């Protein structure tokens, strides 16, 4: 067994990473094509507020982040569909609002800076056994929801009006997609960190969109690009002592750049 | 034009067999009245053209007809059922304005786009089955696009994309096909194929509703014509509309200047 796989924390990080690396780009493809790329960023900052709240209150931060993030997702979706505000303005409000709450809470409880740092930037040593079970369990939920609603999600993403005409429950599925995104954000946060979570959703997705010849192929290609980035990023982070999230995202960007060259070659 | 046709409320007794019936529809966007007292029924086998200048309420009328918008006043029935209670959406096919229909770089194959018309038919939480795939190939065949089914939708010409969207609308074998400005941005040759396809569908018994500002072509193709400019100015046979001068009234009604001839390549504006 290679040295990297001999440590329990590394096994957990890799397992969690593979789950996140599968879910994040799938959500990302739907978000990118609906011009909602920023929603993951907004939700991750809302989640950060939840983490800070959990650390201040001394409650399992992961759970608080989950609650806060799902509520944030519902709030975003309500405001976005109410038509009173532009969609991207809503996202900007939640992004900066979440960050502001987090910063205030951090200034209240000064003692948890080290812990917070791992949430901001991700850490492979941070995945506890309990975290791993949560990541795998929630990941499976998100994946099965996507598989079950695959054709509805495609129809809504491609042409929302026609989907509505067919009698597909568009509003409910949109809300569910936003909630699933918030779940994906919270699980990804442990490994990539708050600030880079949306990158793992968006970058492999845009890489795949440029190359794939069908929607199904786009999803598969996005997952492949993301898993490649997660594994190489983690291995690099382990051997060269780098920030995991940053290393993963840099590998994803390398693949994205390669997609430009590949496309030009065609 | 007879008196009864001038006064639409008196003319169109709604029959239970009507494919679609709009009864005294009024629609306000805020303070602006977009549709006023429009009564219109569509009978089985009709090929109805709805024409009117830009901003005359045509697209709003369609969205009211399809149940996407609720009218300020009046009622809509589809196949005899009130639109709010109507659940047989597979009986209606809808072809949206091509230009607004999708994001051009969307990574979907032609086949994926067409089969997406069967989502509701297949059922929530189910995968597409052999019947869905067969219906998709069948619809692609009908519009002559079976050979490009594995191409990306964005790689096709405007006319080809239009036919793909018709295939998506046909994939549930609808009794009523509704098309909104389908030939905008489609070249003349593709338009000829397009109307030939509609004629064939009409002959097979599909009821068609075609919304357009392209009066000349539409008047030549359809069996029924409705002239709309906020109110319904005429509903009857196209030849009669031309003879009666209803079209002149339509475009003079609130002095709308028709300046969109660049889409028609100069062939259709002689009635405007």
Short mmCIF file of C-alpha atoms in Angstrom, two decimals, chain B residues 2-267:
data_model
loop_
_atom_site.label_atom_id
_atom_site.label_comp_id
_atom_site.label_asym_id
_atom_site.label_seq_id
_atom_site.Cartn_x
_atom_site.Cartn_y
_atom_site.Cartn_z
CA UNK B 2 -70.95 39.72 -41.12
CA UNK B 3 -72.14 41.53 -38.05
CA UNK B 4 -71.64 38.46 -35.91
CA UNK B 5 -67.98 38.38 -36.81
CA UNK B 6 -67.43 41.97 -35.83
CA UNK B 7 -68.90 41.26 -32.44
CA UNK B 8 -66.98 38.24 -31.25
CA UNK B 9 -69.01 37.78 -28.07
CA UNK B 10 -72.07 37.02 -30.14
CA UNK B 11 -70.36 34.80 -32.68
CA UNK B 12 -68.59 32.06 -30.83
CA UNK B 13 -70.87 29.84 -28.89
CA UNK B 14 -68.47 27.56 -27.04
CA UNK B 15 -69.10 23.96 -27.91
CA UNK B 16 -68.11 21.11 -25.64
CA UNK B 17 -66.13 19.63 -28.54
CA UNK B 18 -63.93 22.70 -28.93
CA UNK B 19 -60.22 21.99 -28.69
CA UNK B 20 -59.74 25.30 -26.95
CA UNK B 21 -62.06 28.11 -26.01
CA UNK B 22 -61.28 31.58 -24.75
CA UNK B 23 -64.30 33.32 -23.27
CA UNK B 24 -64.28 37.09 -22.85
CA UNK B 25 -60.60 37.26 -21.96
CA UNK B 26 -59.26 40.53 -20.61
CA UNK B 27 -55.64 40.77 -19.54
CA UNK B 28 -53.96 43.72 -17.81
CA UNK B 29 -50.23 44.19 -17.25
CA UNK B 30 -50.43 46.62 -14.39
CA UNK B 31 -52.36 49.58 -15.74
CA UNK B 32 -51.98 48.55 -19.36
CA UNK B 33 -54.76 46.54 -20.99
CA UNK B 34 -53.12 44.03 -23.32
CA UNK B 35 -56.18 41.99 -24.21
CA UNK B 36 -59.76 43.16 -24.10
CA UNK B 37 -62.84 40.98 -24.27
CA UNK B 38 -61.35 38.34 -26.55
CA UNK B 39 -63.59 35.39 -27.31
CA UNK B 40 -62.20 32.75 -29.60
CA UNK B 41 -62.82 29.07 -30.06
CA UNK B 42 -60.63 26.55 -31.82
CA UNK B 43 -62.37 23.55 -33.32
CA UNK B 44 -60.90 20.13 -34.12
CA UNK B 45 -58.94 20.19 -37.37
CA UNK B 46 -58.66 23.99 -37.49
CA UNK B 47 -55.44 25.49 -38.76
CA UNK B 48 -55.79 28.85 -37.07
CA UNK B 49 -53.48 31.76 -37.73
CA UNK B 50 -53.43 34.51 -35.13
CA UNK B 51 -51.98 37.66 -36.61
CA UNK B 52 -51.49 41.18 -35.40
CA UNK B 53 -48.78 43.81 -35.21
CA UNK B 54 -45.96 43.64 -32.68
CA UNK B 55 -47.29 44.36 -29.22
CA UNK B 56 -50.84 43.41 -30.14
CA UNK B 57 -51.10 40.82 -27.36
CA UNK B 58 -50.52 37.70 -29.47
CA UNK B 59 -47.97 36.09 -27.18
CA UNK B 60 -49.99 37.02 -24.10
CA UNK B 61 -53.02 35.43 -25.70
CA UNK B 62 -51.03 32.23 -26.21
CA UNK B 63 -49.79 32.12 -22.64
CA UNK B 64 -53.35 32.63 -21.41
CA UNK B 65 -54.54 29.88 -23.76
CA UNK B 66 -51.85 27.51 -22.48
CA UNK B 67 -52.54 28.31 -18.84
CA UNK B 68 -49.15 29.95 -18.24
CA UNK B 69 -50.84 33.22 -17.27
CA UNK B 70 -54.15 33.76 -15.57
CA UNK B 71 -56.38 36.32 -17.33
CA UNK B 72 -57.62 39.35 -15.42
CA UNK B 73 -61.13 38.42 -16.53
CA UNK B 74 -62.64 35.60 -18.51
CA UNK B 75 -62.19 31.86 -18.75
CA UNK B 76 -60.22 29.32 -20.76
CA UNK B 77 -61.20 25.78 -21.51
CA UNK B 78 -58.95 23.17 -23.08
CA UNK B 79 -60.67 20.08 -24.49
CA UNK B 80 -63.72 21.03 -22.47
CA UNK B 81 -61.87 21.33 -19.15
CA UNK B 82 -61.16 24.57 -17.30
CA UNK B 83 -57.50 25.39 -17.83
CA UNK B 84 -56.76 25.44 -14.09
CA UNK B 85 -57.96 21.85 -13.80
CA UNK B 86 -56.48 20.67 -17.10
CA UNK B 87 -53.98 17.84 -16.56
CA UNK B 88 -53.69 16.22 -20.00
CA UNK B 89 -50.72 18.34 -21.02
CA UNK B 90 -49.54 15.65 -23.45
CA UNK B 91 -52.46 16.59 -25.70
CA UNK B 92 -50.86 19.97 -26.35
CA UNK B 93 -47.58 20.57 -28.13
CA UNK B 94 -45.91 23.97 -27.88
CA UNK B 95 -43.20 25.43 -30.10
CA UNK B 96 -41.76 28.59 -28.54
CA UNK B 97 -40.12 31.48 -30.35
CA UNK B 98 -36.82 30.01 -31.45
CA UNK B 99 -34.75 33.01 -30.54
CA UNK B 100 -35.73 32.90 -26.89
CA UNK B 101 -36.01 29.17 -26.54
CA UNK B 102 -32.57 28.18 -25.35
CA UNK B 103 -28.99 29.05 -24.60
CA UNK B 104 -27.09 28.42 -27.87
CA UNK B 105 -24.10 26.67 -26.30
CA UNK B 106 -26.26 24.32 -24.26
CA UNK B 107 -24.56 20.91 -24.38
CA UNK B 108 -27.54 18.81 -25.40
CA UNK B 109 -27.91 16.48 -28.35
CA UNK B 110 -30.90 16.78 -30.67
CA UNK B 111 -32.19 13.45 -29.35
CA UNK B 112 -32.00 14.64 -25.74
CA UNK B 113 -33.91 17.80 -26.60
CA UNK B 114 -36.70 15.93 -28.37
CA UNK B 115 -37.13 13.21 -25.75
CA UNK B 116 -37.39 15.91 -23.06
CA UNK B 117 -40.91 16.49 -24.42
CA UNK B 118 -41.80 13.09 -22.92
CA UNK B 119 -40.72 13.82 -19.34
CA UNK B 120 -44.21 14.07 -17.94
CA UNK B 121 -45.42 11.14 -20.01
CA UNK B 122 -42.68 8.89 -18.64
CA UNK B 123 -43.56 9.88 -15.06
CA UNK B 124 -41.74 11.32 -12.08
CA UNK B 125 -38.79 9.27 -10.87
CA UNK B 126 -38.89 6.94 -13.88
CA UNK B 127 -36.33 6.63 -16.63
CA UNK B 128 -37.26 6.95 -20.29
CA UNK B 129 -38.32 3.59 -21.71
CA UNK B 130 -38.42 2.02 -25.19
CA UNK B 131 -41.78 3.71 -25.93
CA UNK B 132 -40.26 7.13 -25.22
CA UNK B 133 -37.28 6.43 -27.44
CA UNK B 134 -39.48 5.09 -30.24
CA UNK B 135 -41.74 8.16 -30.07
CA UNK B 136 -38.65 10.39 -30.19
CA UNK B 137 -37.24 8.69 -33.28
CA UNK B 138 -40.69 8.84 -34.84
CA UNK B 139 -41.01 12.58 -34.22
CA UNK B 140 -37.49 13.18 -35.55
CA UNK B 141 -38.47 11.25 -38.65
CA UNK B 142 -41.63 13.33 -39.10
CA UNK B 143 -39.61 16.54 -39.22
CA UNK B 144 -36.80 14.95 -41.25
CA UNK B 145 -34.13 15.36 -38.59
CA UNK B 146 -33.36 11.73 -37.75
CA UNK B 147 -29.89 11.95 -39.30
CA UNK B 148 -28.71 14.72 -37.00
CA UNK B 149 -30.04 13.25 -33.78
CA UNK B 150 -26.57 12.98 -32.23
CA UNK B 151 -25.47 16.50 -33.12
CA UNK B 152 -25.44 19.28 -30.56
CA UNK B 153 -28.57 21.43 -30.82
CA UNK B 154 -26.45 24.59 -31.04
CA UNK B 155 -24.64 23.34 -34.14
CA UNK B 156 -27.77 23.29 -36.27
CA UNK B 157 -29.09 26.09 -38.48
CA UNK B 158 -32.07 28.14 -37.34
CA UNK B 159 -34.43 26.21 -39.59
CA UNK B 160 -33.15 22.88 -38.34
CA UNK B 161 -33.45 23.96 -34.71
CA UNK B 162 -37.02 25.00 -35.44
CA UNK B 163 -37.80 21.52 -36.72
CA UNK B 164 -36.20 19.96 -33.64
CA UNK B 165 -38.50 22.04 -31.44
CA UNK B 166 -41.47 20.93 -33.50
CA UNK B 167 -40.35 17.34 -33.00
CA UNK B 168 -40.16 17.93 -29.24
CA UNK B 169 -43.73 19.26 -29.36
CA UNK B 170 -44.92 16.27 -31.45
CA UNK B 171 -43.32 13.62 -29.28
CA UNK B 172 -46.46 13.10 -27.16
CA UNK B 173 -48.68 12.92 -30.28
CA UNK B 174 -50.61 16.07 -29.31
CA UNK B 175 -54.08 16.88 -30.63
CA UNK B 176 -53.26 20.58 -30.56
CA UNK B 177 -49.98 22.12 -31.73
CA UNK B 178 -49.32 25.75 -30.79
CA UNK B 179 -46.53 27.68 -32.49
CA UNK B 180 -45.36 31.15 -31.47
CA UNK B 181 -43.70 33.20 -34.26
CA UNK B 182 -42.01 30.05 -35.51
CA UNK B 183 -40.37 31.47 -38.61
CA UNK B 184 -38.52 34.42 -37.09
CA UNK B 185 -34.86 34.03 -37.98
CA UNK B 186 -35.51 31.12 -40.33
CA UNK B 187 -34.50 31.47 -43.99
CA UNK B 188 -37.03 31.33 -46.84
CA UNK B 189 -36.17 27.82 -48.00
CA UNK B 190 -36.53 26.46 -44.46
CA UNK B 191 -39.81 28.37 -44.14
CA UNK B 192 -41.21 26.58 -47.19
CA UNK B 193 -40.30 23.20 -45.67
CA UNK B 194 -41.76 24.36 -42.40
CA UNK B 195 -45.15 25.22 -43.89
CA UNK B 196 -45.18 21.99 -45.90
CA UNK B 197 -44.69 20.14 -42.62
CA UNK B 198 -47.56 22.05 -40.98
CA UNK B 199 -49.82 21.28 -43.95
CA UNK B 200 -49.01 17.59 -43.60
CA UNK B 201 -49.74 17.66 -39.87
CA UNK B 202 -52.99 19.48 -40.51
CA UNK B 203 -54.03 16.86 -43.07
CA UNK B 204 -53.36 14.17 -40.47
CA UNK B 205 -55.92 15.86 -38.22
CA UNK B 206 -53.71 17.82 -35.81
CA UNK B 207 -55.31 21.10 -34.78
CA UNK B 208 -52.83 23.92 -35.31
CA UNK B 209 -52.54 27.41 -33.87
CA UNK B 210 -49.89 29.59 -35.44
CA UNK B 211 -49.09 33.04 -34.08
CA UNK B 212 -47.30 35.38 -36.41
CA UNK B 213 -46.95 38.91 -37.64
CA UNK B 214 -46.11 37.48 -41.06
CA UNK B 215 -49.55 38.14 -42.50
CA UNK B 216 -49.10 37.30 -46.17
CA UNK B 217 -47.69 33.82 -45.66
CA UNK B 218 -50.00 32.98 -42.79
CA UNK B 219 -53.13 34.06 -44.66
CA UNK B 220 -52.11 31.75 -47.50
CA UNK B 221 -51.54 28.71 -45.31
CA UNK B 222 -54.22 28.67 -42.63
CA UNK B 223 -57.88 27.68 -42.78
CA UNK B 224 -58.98 30.14 -40.09
CA UNK B 225 -57.63 33.56 -39.32
CA UNK B 226 -57.92 35.63 -36.16
CA UNK B 227 -56.82 39.25 -36.29
CA UNK B 228 -55.76 40.57 -32.94
CA UNK B 229 -54.81 44.00 -31.76
CA UNK B 230 -55.77 44.06 -28.11
CA UNK B 231 -59.28 43.19 -29.22
CA UNK B 232 -60.23 40.53 -31.74
CA UNK B 233 -60.95 42.29 -35.03
CA UNK B 234 -61.82 39.31 -37.12
CA UNK B 235 -62.21 35.57 -36.80
CA UNK B 236 -63.09 33.63 -39.91
CA UNK B 237 -61.75 32.41 -43.22
CA UNK B 238 -58.60 34.12 -44.43
CA UNK B 239 -60.00 34.97 -47.86
CA UNK B 240 -62.81 36.85 -46.25
CA UNK B 241 -60.41 38.78 -44.04
CA UNK B 242 -58.55 39.96 -47.13
CA UNK B 243 -61.71 40.92 -49.01
CA UNK B 244 -63.38 42.66 -46.11
CA UNK B 245 -60.55 45.00 -45.32
CA UNK B 246 -60.31 43.63 -41.77
CA UNK B 247 -56.54 43.61 -42.08
CA UNK B 248 -56.44 47.30 -42.95
CA UNK B 249 -58.52 48.03 -39.88
CA UNK B 250 -56.28 45.82 -37.80
CA UNK B 251 -53.14 47.73 -38.60
CA UNK B 252 -54.75 51.12 -38.66
CA UNK B 253 -56.55 50.57 -35.38
CA UNK B 254 -53.99 52.27 -33.23
CA UNK B 255 -51.62 53.42 -35.94
CA UNK B 256 -48.96 50.83 -35.28
CA UNK B 257 -46.19 51.26 -37.81
CA UNK B 258 -45.07 47.92 -39.19
CA UNK B 259 -41.31 48.06 -39.57
CA UNK B 260 -40.23 44.46 -39.28
CA UNK B 261 -40.01 43.58 -42.97
CA UNK B 262 -36.39 42.53 -42.70
CA UNK B 263 -37.58 39.16 -41.44
CA UNK B 264 -39.82 38.59 -44.42
CA UNK B 265 -37.41 39.31 -47.22
CA UNK B 266 -40.04 41.56 -48.69
CA UNK B 267 -42.48 38.87 -49.58
#
